[in-house]
Backbone as JSON Lines, residues from 0, in Angstrom:
{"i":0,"aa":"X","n":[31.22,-53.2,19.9],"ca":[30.94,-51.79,19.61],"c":[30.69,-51.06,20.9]}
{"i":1,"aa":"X","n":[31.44,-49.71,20.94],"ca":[31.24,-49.18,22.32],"c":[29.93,-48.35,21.98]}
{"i":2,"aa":"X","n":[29.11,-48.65,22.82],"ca":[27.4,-48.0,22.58],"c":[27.77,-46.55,23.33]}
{"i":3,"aa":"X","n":[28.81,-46.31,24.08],"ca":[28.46,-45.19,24.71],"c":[28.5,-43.9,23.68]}
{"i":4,"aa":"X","n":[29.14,-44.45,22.43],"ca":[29.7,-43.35,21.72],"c":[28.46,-42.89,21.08]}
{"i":5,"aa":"X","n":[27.02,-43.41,21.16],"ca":[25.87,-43.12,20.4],"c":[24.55,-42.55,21.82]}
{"i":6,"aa":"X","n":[25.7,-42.63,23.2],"ca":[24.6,-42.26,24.35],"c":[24.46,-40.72,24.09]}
{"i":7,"aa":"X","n":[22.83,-40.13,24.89],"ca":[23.08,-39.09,24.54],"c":[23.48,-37.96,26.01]}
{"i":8,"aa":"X","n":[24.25,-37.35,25.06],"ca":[25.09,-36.94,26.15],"c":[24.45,-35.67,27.36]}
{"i":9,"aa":"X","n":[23.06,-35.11,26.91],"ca":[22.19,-35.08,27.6],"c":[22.54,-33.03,27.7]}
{"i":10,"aa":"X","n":[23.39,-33.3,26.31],"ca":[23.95,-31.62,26.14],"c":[22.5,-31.02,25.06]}
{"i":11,"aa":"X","n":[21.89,-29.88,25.34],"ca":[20.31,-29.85,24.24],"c":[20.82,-29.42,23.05]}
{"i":12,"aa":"X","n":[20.8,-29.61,21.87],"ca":[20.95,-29.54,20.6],"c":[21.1,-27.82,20.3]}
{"i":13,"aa":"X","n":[21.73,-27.09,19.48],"ca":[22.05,-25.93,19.81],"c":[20.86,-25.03,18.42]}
{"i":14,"aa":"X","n":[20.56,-23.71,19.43],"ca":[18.7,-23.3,18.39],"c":[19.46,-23.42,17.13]}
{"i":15,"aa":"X","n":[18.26,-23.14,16.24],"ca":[18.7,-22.65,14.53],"c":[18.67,-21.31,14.83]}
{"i":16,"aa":"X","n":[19.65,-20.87,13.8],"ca":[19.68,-19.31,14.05],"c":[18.47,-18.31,13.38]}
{"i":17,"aa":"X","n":[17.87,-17.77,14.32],"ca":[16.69,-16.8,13.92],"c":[17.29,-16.25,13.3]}
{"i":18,"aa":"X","n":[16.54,-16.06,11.6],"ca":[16.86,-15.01,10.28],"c":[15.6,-14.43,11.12]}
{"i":19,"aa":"X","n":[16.05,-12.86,10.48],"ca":[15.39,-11.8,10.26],"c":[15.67,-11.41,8.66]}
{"i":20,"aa":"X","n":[14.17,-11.0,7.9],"ca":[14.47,-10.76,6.66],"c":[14.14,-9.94,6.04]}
{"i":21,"aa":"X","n":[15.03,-8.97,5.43],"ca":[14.59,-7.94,4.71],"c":[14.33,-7.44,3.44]}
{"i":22,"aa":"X","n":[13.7,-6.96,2.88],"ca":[12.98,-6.61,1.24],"c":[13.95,-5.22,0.81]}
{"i":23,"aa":"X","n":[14.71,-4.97,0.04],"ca":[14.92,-3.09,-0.15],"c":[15.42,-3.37,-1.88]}
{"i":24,"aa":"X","n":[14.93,-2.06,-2.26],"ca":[14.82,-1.52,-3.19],"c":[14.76,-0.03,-2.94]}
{"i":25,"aa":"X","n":[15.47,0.08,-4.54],"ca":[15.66,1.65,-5.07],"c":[15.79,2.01,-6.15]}
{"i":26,"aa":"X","n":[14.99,3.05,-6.63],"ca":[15.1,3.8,-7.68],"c":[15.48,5.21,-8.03]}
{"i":27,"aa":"X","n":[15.43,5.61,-9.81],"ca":[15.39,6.83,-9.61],"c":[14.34,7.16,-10.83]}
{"i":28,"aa":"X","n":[14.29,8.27,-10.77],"ca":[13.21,8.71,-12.37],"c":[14.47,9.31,-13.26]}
{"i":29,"aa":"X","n":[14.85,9.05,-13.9],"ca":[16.27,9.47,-14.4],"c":[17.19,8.85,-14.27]}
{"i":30,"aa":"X","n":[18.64,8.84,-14.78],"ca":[19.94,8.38,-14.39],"c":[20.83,8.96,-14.52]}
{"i":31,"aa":"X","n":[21.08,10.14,-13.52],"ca":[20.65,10.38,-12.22],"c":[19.4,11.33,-12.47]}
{"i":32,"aa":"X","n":[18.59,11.28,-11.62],"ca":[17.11,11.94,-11.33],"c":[16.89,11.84,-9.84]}
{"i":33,"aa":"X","n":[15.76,12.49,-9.47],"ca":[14.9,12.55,-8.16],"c":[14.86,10.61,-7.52]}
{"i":34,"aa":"X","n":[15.65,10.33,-6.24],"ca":[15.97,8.9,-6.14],"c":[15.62,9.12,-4.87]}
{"i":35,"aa":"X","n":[15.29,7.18,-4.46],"ca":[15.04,7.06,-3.22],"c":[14.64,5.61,-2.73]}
{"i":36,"aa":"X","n":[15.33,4.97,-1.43],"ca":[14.89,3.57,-1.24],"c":[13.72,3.63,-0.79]}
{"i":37,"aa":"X","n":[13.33,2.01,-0.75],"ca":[12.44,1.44,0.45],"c":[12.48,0.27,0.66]}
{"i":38,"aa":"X","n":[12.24,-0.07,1.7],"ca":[12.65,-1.57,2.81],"c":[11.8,-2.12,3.39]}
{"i":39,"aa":"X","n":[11.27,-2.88,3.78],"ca":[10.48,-3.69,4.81],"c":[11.72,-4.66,5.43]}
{"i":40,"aa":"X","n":[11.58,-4.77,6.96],"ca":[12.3,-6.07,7.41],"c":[10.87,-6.48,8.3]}
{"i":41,"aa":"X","n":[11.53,-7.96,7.91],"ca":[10.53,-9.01,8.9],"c":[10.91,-9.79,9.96]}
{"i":42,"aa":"X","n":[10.8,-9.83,10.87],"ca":[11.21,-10.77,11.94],"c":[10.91,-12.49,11.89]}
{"i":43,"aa":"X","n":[11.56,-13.34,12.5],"ca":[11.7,-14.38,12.3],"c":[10.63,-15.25,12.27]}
{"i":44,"aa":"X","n":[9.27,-14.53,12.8],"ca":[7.79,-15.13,12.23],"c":[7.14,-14.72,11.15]}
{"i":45,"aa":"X","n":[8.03,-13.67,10.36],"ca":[7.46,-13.34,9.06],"c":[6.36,-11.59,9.25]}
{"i":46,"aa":"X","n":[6.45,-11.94,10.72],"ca":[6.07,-10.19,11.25],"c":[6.47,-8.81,10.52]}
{"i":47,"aa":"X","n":[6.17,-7.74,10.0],"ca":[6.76,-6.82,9.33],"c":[7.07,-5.87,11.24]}
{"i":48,"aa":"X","n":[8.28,-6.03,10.88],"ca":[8.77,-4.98,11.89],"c":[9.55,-3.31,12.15]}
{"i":49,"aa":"X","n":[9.38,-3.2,10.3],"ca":[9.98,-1.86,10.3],"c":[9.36,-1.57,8.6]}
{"i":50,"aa":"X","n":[9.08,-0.25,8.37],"ca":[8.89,-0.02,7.17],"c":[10.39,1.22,7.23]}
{"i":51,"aa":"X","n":[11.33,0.93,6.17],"ca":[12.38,1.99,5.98],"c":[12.27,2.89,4.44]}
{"i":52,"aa":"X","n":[12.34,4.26,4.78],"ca":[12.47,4.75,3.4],"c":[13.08,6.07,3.36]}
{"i":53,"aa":"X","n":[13.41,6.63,2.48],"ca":[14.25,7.97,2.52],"c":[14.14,8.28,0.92]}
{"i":54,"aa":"X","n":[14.3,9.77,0.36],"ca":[14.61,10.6,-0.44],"c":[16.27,10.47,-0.71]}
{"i":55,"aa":"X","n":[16.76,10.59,-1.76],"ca":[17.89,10.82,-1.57],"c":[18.5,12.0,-2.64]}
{"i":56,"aa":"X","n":[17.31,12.77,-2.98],"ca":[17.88,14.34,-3.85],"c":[18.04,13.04,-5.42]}
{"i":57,"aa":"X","n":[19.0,14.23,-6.36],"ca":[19.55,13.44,-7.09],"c":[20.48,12.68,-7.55]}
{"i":58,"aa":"X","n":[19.71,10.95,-7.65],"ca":[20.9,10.42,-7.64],"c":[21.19,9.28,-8.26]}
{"i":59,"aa":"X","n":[21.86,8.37,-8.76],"ca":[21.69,7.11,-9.61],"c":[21.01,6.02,-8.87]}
{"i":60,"aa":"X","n":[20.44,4.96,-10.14],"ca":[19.44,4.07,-9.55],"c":[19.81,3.31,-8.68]}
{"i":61,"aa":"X","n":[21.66,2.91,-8.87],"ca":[22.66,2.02,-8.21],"c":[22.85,2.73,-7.15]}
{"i":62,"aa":"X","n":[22.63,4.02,-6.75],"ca":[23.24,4.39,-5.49],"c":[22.0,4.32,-4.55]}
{"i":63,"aa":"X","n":[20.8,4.72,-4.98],"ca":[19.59,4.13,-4.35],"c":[19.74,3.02,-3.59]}
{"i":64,"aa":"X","n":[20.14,1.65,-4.46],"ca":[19.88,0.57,-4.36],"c":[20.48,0.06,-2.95]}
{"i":65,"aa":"X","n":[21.92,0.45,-3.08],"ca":[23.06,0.44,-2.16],"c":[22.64,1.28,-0.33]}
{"i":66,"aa":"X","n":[21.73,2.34,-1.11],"ca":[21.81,2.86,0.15],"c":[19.75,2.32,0.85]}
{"i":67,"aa":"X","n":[19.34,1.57,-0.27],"ca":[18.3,0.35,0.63],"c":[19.01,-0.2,1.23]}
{"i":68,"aa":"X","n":[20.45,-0.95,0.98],"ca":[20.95,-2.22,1.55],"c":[21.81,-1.37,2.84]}
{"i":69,"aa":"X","n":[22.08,-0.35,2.67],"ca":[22.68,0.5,4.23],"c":[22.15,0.48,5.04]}
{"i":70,"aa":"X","n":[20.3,0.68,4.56],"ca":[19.6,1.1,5.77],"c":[19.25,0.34,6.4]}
{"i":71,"aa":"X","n":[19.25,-1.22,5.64],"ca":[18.46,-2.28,6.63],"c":[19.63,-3.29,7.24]}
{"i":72,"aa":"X","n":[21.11,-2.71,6.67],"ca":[22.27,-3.47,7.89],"c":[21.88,-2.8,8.8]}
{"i":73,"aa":"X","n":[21.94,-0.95,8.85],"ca":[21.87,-0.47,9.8],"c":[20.61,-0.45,11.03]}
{"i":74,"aa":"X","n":[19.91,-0.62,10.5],"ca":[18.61,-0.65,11.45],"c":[18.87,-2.0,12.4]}
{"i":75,"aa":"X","n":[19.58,-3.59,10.93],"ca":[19.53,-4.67,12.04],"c":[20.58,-4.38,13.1]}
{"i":76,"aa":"X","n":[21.82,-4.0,12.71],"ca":[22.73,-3.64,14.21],"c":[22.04,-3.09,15.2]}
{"i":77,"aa":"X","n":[21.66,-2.05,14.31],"ca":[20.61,-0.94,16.18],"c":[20.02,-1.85,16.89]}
{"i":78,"aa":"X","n":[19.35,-2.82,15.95],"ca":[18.49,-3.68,17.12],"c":[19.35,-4.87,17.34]}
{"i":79,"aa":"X","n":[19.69,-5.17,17.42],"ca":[20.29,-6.54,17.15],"c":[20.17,-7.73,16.89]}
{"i":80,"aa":"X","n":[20.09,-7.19,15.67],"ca":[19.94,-9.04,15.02],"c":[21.44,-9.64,14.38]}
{"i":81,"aa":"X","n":[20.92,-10.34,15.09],"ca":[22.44,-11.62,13.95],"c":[22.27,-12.13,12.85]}
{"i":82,"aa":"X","n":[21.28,-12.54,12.76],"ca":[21.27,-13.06,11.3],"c":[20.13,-12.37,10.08]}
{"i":83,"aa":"X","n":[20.55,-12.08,9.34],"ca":[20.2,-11.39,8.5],"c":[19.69,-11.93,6.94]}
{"i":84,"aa":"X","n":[18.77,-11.95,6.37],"ca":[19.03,-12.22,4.96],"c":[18.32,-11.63,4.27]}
{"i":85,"aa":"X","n":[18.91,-10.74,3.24],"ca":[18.29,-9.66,2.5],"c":[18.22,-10.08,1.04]}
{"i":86,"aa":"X","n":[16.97,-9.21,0.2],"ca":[15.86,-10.03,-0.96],"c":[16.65,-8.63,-1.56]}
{"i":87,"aa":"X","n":[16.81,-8.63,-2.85],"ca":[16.94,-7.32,-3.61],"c":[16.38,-7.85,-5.08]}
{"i":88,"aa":"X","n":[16.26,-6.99,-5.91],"ca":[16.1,-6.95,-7.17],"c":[17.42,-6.56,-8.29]}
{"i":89,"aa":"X","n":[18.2,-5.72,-7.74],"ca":[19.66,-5.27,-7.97],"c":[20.86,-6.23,-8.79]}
{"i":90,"aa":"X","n":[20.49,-7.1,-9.44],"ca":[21.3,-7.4,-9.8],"c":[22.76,-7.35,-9.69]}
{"i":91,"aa":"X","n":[23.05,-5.94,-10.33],"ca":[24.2,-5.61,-10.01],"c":[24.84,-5.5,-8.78]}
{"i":92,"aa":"X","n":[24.08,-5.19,-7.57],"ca":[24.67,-5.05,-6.37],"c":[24.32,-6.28,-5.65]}
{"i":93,"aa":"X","n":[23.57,-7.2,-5.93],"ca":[24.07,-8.61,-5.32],"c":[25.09,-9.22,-5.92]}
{"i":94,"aa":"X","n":[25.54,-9.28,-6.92],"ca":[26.73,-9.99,-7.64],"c":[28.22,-8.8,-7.48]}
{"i":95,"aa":"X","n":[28.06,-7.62,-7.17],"ca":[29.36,-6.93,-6.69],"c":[29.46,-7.2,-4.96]}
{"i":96,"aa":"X","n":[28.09,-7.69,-3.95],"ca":[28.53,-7.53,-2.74],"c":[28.8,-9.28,-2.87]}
{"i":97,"aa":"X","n":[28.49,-9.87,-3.73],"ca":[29.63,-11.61,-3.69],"c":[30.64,-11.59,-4.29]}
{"i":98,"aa":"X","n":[30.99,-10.34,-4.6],"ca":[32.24,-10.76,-5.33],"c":[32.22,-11.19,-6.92]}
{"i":99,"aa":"X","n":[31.43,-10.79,-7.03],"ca":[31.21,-11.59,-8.86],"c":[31.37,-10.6,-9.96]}
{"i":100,"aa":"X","n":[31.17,-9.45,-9.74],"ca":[31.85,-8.11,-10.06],"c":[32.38,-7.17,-9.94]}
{"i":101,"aa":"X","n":[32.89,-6.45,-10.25],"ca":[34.03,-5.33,-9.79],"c":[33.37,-4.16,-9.51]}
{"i":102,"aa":"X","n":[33.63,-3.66,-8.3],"ca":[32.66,-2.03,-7.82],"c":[33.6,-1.26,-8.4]}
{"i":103,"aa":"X","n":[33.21,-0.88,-10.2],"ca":[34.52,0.13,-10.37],"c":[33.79,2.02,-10.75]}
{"i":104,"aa":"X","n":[32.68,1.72,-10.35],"ca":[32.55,3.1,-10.47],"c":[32.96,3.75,-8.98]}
{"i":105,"aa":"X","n":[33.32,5.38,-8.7],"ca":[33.96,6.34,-7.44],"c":[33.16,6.25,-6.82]}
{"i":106,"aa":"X","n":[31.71,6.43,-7.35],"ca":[30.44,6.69,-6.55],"c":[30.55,5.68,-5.55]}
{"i":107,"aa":"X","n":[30.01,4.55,-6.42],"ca":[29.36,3.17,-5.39],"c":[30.28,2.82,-4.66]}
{"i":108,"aa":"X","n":[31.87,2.66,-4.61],"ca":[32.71,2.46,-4.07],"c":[32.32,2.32,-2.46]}
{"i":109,"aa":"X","n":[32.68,3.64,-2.16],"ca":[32.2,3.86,-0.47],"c":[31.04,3.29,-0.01]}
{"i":110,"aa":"X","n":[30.02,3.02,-0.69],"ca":[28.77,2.39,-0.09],"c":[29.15,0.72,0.0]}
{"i":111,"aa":"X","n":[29.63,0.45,-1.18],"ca":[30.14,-1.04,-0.91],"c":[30.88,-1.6,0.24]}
{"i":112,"aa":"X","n":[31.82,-0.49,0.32],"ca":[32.92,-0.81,1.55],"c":[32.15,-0.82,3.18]}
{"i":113,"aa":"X","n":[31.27,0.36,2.92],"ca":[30.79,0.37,4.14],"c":[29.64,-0.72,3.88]}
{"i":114,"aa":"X","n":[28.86,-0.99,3.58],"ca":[27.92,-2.43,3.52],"c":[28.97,-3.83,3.84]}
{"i":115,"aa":"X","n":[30.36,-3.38,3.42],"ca":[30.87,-5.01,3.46],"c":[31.11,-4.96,4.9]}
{"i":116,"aa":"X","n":[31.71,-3.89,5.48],"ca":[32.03,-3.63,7.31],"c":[30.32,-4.01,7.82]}
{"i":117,"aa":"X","n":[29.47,-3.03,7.18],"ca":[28.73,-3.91,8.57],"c":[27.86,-5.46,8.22]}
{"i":118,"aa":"X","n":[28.21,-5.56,7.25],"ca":[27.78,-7.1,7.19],"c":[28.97,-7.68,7.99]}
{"i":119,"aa":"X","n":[30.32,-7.65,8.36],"ca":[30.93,-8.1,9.04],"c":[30.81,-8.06,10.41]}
{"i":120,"aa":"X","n":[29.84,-7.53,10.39],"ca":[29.59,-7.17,12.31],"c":[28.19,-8.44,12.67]}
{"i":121,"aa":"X","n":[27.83,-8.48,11.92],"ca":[26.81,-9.46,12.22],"c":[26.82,-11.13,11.76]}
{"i":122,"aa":"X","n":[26.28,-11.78,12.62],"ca":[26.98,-13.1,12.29],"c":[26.92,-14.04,11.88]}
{"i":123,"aa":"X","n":[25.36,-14.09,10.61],"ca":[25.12,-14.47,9.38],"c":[24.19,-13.74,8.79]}
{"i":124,"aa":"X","n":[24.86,-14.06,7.36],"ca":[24.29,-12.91,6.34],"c":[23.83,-13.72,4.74]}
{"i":125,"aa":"X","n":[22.9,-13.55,4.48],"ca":[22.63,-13.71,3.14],"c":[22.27,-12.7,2.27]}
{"i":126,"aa":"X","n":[22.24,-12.93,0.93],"ca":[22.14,-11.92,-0.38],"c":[21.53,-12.7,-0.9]}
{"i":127,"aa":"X","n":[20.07,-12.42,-1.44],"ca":[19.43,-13.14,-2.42],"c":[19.35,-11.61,-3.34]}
{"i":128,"aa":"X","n":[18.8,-12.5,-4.46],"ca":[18.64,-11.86,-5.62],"c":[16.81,-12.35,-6.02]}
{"i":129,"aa":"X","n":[16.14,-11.48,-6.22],"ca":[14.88,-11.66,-6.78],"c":[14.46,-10.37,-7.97]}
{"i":130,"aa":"X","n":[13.25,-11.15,-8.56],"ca":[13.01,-10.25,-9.71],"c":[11.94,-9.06,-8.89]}
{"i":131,"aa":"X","n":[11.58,-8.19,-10.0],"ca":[11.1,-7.26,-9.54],"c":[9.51,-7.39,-8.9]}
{"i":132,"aa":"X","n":[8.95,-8.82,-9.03],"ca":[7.93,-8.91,-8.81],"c":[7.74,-9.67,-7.13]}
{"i":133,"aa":"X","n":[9.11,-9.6,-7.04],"ca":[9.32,-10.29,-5.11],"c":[9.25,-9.21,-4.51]}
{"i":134,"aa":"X","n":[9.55,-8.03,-4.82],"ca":[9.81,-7.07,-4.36],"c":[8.97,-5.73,-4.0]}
{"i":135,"aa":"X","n":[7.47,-6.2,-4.31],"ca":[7.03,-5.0,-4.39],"c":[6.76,-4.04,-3.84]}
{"i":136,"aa":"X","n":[6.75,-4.55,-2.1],"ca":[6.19,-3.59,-0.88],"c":[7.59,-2.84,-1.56]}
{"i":137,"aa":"X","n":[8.8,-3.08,-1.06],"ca":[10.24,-2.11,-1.11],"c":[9.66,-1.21,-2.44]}
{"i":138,"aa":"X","n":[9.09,-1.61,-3.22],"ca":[9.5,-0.67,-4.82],"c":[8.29,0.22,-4.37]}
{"i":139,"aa":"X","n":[7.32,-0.12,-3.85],"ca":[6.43,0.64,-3.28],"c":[6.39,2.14,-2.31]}
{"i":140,"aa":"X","n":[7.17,1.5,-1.18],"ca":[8.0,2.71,-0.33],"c":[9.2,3.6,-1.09]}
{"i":141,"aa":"X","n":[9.35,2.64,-2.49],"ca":[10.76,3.56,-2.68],"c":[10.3,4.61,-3.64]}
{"i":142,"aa":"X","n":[8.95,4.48,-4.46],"ca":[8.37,4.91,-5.15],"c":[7.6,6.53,-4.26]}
{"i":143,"aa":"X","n":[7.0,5.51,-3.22],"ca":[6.61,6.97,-2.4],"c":[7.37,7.75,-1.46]}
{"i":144,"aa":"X","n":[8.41,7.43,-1.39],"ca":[9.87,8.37,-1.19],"c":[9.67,9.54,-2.21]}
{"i":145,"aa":"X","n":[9.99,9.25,-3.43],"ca":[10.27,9.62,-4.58],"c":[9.65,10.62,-4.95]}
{"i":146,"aa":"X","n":[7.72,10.25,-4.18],"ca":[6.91,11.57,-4.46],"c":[6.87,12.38,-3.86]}
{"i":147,"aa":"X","n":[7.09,12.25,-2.66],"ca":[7.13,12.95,-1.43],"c":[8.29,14.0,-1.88]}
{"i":148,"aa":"X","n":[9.42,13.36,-2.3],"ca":[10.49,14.22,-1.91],"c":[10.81,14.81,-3.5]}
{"i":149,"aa":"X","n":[10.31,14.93,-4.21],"ca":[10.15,15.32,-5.58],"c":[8.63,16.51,-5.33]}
{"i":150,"aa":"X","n":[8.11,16.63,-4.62],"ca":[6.91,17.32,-4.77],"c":[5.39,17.26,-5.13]}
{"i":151,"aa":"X","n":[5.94,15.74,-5.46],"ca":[4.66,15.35,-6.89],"c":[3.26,15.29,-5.34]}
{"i":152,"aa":"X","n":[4.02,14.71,-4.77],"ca":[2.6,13.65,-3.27],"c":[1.7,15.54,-3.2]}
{"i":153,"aa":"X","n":[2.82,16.22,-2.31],"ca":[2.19,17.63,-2.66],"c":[0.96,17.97,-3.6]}
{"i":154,"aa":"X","n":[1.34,17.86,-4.91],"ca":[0.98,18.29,-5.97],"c":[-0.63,17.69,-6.56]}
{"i":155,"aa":"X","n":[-0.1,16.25,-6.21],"ca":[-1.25,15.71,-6.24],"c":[-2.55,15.88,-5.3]}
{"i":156,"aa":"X","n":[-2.14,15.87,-3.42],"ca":[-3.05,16.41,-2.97],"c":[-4.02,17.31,-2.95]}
{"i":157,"aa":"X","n":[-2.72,18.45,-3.36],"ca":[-3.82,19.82,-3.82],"c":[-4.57,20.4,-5.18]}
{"i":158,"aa":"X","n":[-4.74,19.05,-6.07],"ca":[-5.55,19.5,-7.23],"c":[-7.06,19.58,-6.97]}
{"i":159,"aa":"X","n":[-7.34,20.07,-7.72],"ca":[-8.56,20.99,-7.92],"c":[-9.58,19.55,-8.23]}
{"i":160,"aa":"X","n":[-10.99,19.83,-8.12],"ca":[-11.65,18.54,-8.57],"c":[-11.36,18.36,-9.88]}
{"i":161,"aa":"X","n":[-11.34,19.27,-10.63],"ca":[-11.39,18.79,-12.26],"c":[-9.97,18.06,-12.49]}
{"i":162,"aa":"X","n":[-9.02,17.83,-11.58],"ca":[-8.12,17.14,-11.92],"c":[-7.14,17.91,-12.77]}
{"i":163,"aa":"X","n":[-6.98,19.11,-12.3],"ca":[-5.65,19.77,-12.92],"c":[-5.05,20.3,-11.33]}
{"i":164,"aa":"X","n":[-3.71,20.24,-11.81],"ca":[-2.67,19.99,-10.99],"c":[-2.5,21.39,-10.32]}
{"i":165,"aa":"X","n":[-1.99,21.57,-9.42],"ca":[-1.97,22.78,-8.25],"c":[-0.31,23.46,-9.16]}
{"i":166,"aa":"X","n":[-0.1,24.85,-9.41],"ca":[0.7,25.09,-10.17],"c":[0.92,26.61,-9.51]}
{"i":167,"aa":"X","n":[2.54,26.67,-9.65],"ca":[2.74,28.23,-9.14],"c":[4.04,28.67,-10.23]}
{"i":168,"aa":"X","n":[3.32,30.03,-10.51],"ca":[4.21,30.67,-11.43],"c":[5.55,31.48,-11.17]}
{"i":169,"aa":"X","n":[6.76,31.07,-11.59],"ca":[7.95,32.13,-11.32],"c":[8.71,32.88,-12.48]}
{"i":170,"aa":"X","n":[8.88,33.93,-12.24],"ca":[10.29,34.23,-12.9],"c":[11.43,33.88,-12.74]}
{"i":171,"aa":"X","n":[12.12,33.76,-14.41],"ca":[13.04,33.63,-14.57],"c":[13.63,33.94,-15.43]}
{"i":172,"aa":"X","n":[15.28,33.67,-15.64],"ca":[16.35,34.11,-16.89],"c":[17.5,32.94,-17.04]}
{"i":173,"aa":"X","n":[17.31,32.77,-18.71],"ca":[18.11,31.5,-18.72],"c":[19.62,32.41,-18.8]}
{"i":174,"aa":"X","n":[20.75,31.96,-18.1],"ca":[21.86,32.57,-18.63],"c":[22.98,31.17,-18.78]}
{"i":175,"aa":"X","n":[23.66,30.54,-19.96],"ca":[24.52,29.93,-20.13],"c":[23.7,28.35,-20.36]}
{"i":176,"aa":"X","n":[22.19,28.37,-20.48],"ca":[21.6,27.56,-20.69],"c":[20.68,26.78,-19.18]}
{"i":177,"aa":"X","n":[20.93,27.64,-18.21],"ca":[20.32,27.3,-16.99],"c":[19.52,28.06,-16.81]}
{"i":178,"aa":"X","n":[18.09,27.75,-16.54],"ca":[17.16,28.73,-15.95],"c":[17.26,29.58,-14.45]}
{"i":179,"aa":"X","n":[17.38,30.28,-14.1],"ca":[17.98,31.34,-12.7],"c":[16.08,32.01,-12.41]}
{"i":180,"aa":"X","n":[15.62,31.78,-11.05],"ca":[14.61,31.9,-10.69],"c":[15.41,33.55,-10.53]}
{"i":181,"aa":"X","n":[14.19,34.71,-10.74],"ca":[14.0,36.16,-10.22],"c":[13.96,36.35,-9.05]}
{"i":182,"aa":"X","n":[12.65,34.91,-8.3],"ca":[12.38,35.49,-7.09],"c":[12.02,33.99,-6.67]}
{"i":183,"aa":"X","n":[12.04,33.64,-5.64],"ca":[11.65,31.97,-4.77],"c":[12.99,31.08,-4.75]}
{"i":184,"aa":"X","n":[12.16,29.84,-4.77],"ca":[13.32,28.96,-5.48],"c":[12.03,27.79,-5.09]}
{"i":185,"aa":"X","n":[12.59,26.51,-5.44],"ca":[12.27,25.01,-5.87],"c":[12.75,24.13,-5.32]}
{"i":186,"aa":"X","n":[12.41,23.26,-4.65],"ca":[13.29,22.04,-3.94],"c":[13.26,21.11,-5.14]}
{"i":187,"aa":"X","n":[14.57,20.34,-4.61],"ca":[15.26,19.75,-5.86],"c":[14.9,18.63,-6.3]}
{"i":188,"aa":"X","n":[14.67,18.16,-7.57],"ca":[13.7,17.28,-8.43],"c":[11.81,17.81,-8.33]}
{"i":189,"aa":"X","n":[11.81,19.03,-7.95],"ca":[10.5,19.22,-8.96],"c":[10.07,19.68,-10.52]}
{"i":190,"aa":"X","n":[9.29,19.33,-10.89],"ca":[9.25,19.08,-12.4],"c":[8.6,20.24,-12.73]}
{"i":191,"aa":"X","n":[8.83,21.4,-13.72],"ca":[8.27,22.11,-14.07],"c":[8.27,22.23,-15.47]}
{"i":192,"aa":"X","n":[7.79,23.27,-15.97],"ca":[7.03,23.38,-17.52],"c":[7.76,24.86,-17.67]}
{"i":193,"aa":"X","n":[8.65,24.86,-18.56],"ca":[9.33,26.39,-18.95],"c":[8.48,26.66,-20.44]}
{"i":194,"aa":"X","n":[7.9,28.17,-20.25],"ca":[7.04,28.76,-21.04],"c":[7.83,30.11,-21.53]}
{"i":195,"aa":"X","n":[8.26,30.31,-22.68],"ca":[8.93,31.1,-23.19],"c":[8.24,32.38,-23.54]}
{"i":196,"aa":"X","n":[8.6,33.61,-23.44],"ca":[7.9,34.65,-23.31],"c":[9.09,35.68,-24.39]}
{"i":197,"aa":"X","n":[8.79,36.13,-25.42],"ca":[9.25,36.95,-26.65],"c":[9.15,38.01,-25.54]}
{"i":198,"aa":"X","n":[10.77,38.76,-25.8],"ca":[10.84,40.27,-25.35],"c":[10.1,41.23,-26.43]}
{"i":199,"aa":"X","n":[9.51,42.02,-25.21],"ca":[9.07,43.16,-26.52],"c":[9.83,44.38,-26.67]}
């Protein structure tokens, strides 16, 4: 037996590849309603190294979801990480980005395509799938997206002690079944209370 074939060749064993790992989730209050992700990524000691979150107006829960999983390819390119492995709750969009279902709605389309390019830029990638209870920092940030950019965080700050809600009155005229403000306007997904007023 030639022993040399078991010498060691004195080449050092090559690292394991540092994962970096990320949490994202998204929702909406509606389908479509007031939507918005949130993300945590962790670095390869389990460090939280980024909290990600955004508003996204109105929009479906799936497009939320998709555009958690945008933000935390994109953040790992900026910095550069190679290896990647991302936690979702999404069902649906972990089994369409393996291939296990068909992205056939127009919407999600483009987000898929672009998630599949930049997962191709980096040079390992995982997709896990977890339930909603792995997930909670992300559902957390995606939740306070949601208030923030819906009005509610506002709304809530400025109540009164007795615990009624800070409230401002407008005019308006419904024409064709849409309410048309007189005078202001509303950023989009705040919730209001239409009070009907008999002409005299």
């Amino acid at each position: 037996m030639n022993s040399s074939l078991f010498a060691d060749s004195g080449a050092p064993a090559p690292a394991p590849p540092e994962w970096y790992t990320a949490h994202c989730d998204g929702g909406s209050r509606g389908n479509p309603g007031p939507a918005a992700y949130g993300a945590i990524v962790q670095d390869p000691q389990g460090l939280v190294v980024a909290h990600l979150s955004e508003f996204l107006g109105r929009q479906t829960n799936n497009f939320a979801e998709y555009s958690g999983l945008l933000a935390v390819l994109g953040w790992s390119l900026e910095h550069g990480v190679r290896s990647l492995r991302v936690i979702s709750d999404s069902e649906l969009m972990v089994n369409q980005m393996k291939g296990r279902y068909k992205v056939a709605s127009p919407v999600l389309r483009p987000l898929w395509h672009e998630a599949k390019r930049r997962v191709a830029r980096l040079e390992r990638f995982e997709l896990r799938h977890t339930l909603r209870d792995g997930n909670k920092e992300a559902d957390r940030l995606a939740n306070e997206a949601m208030d923030k950019g819906s009005g509610k965080a506002a709304e809530i700050a400025g109540q009164p002690e007795k615990g009624r809600p800070a409230s401002q009155q407008l005019e308006g005229v419904v024409r064709e079944g849409v309410v048309h403000l007189l005078d202001g306007d509303l950023p989009e997904g705040t919730f209001v209370t239409v009070i009907r007023r008999q002409a005299r």
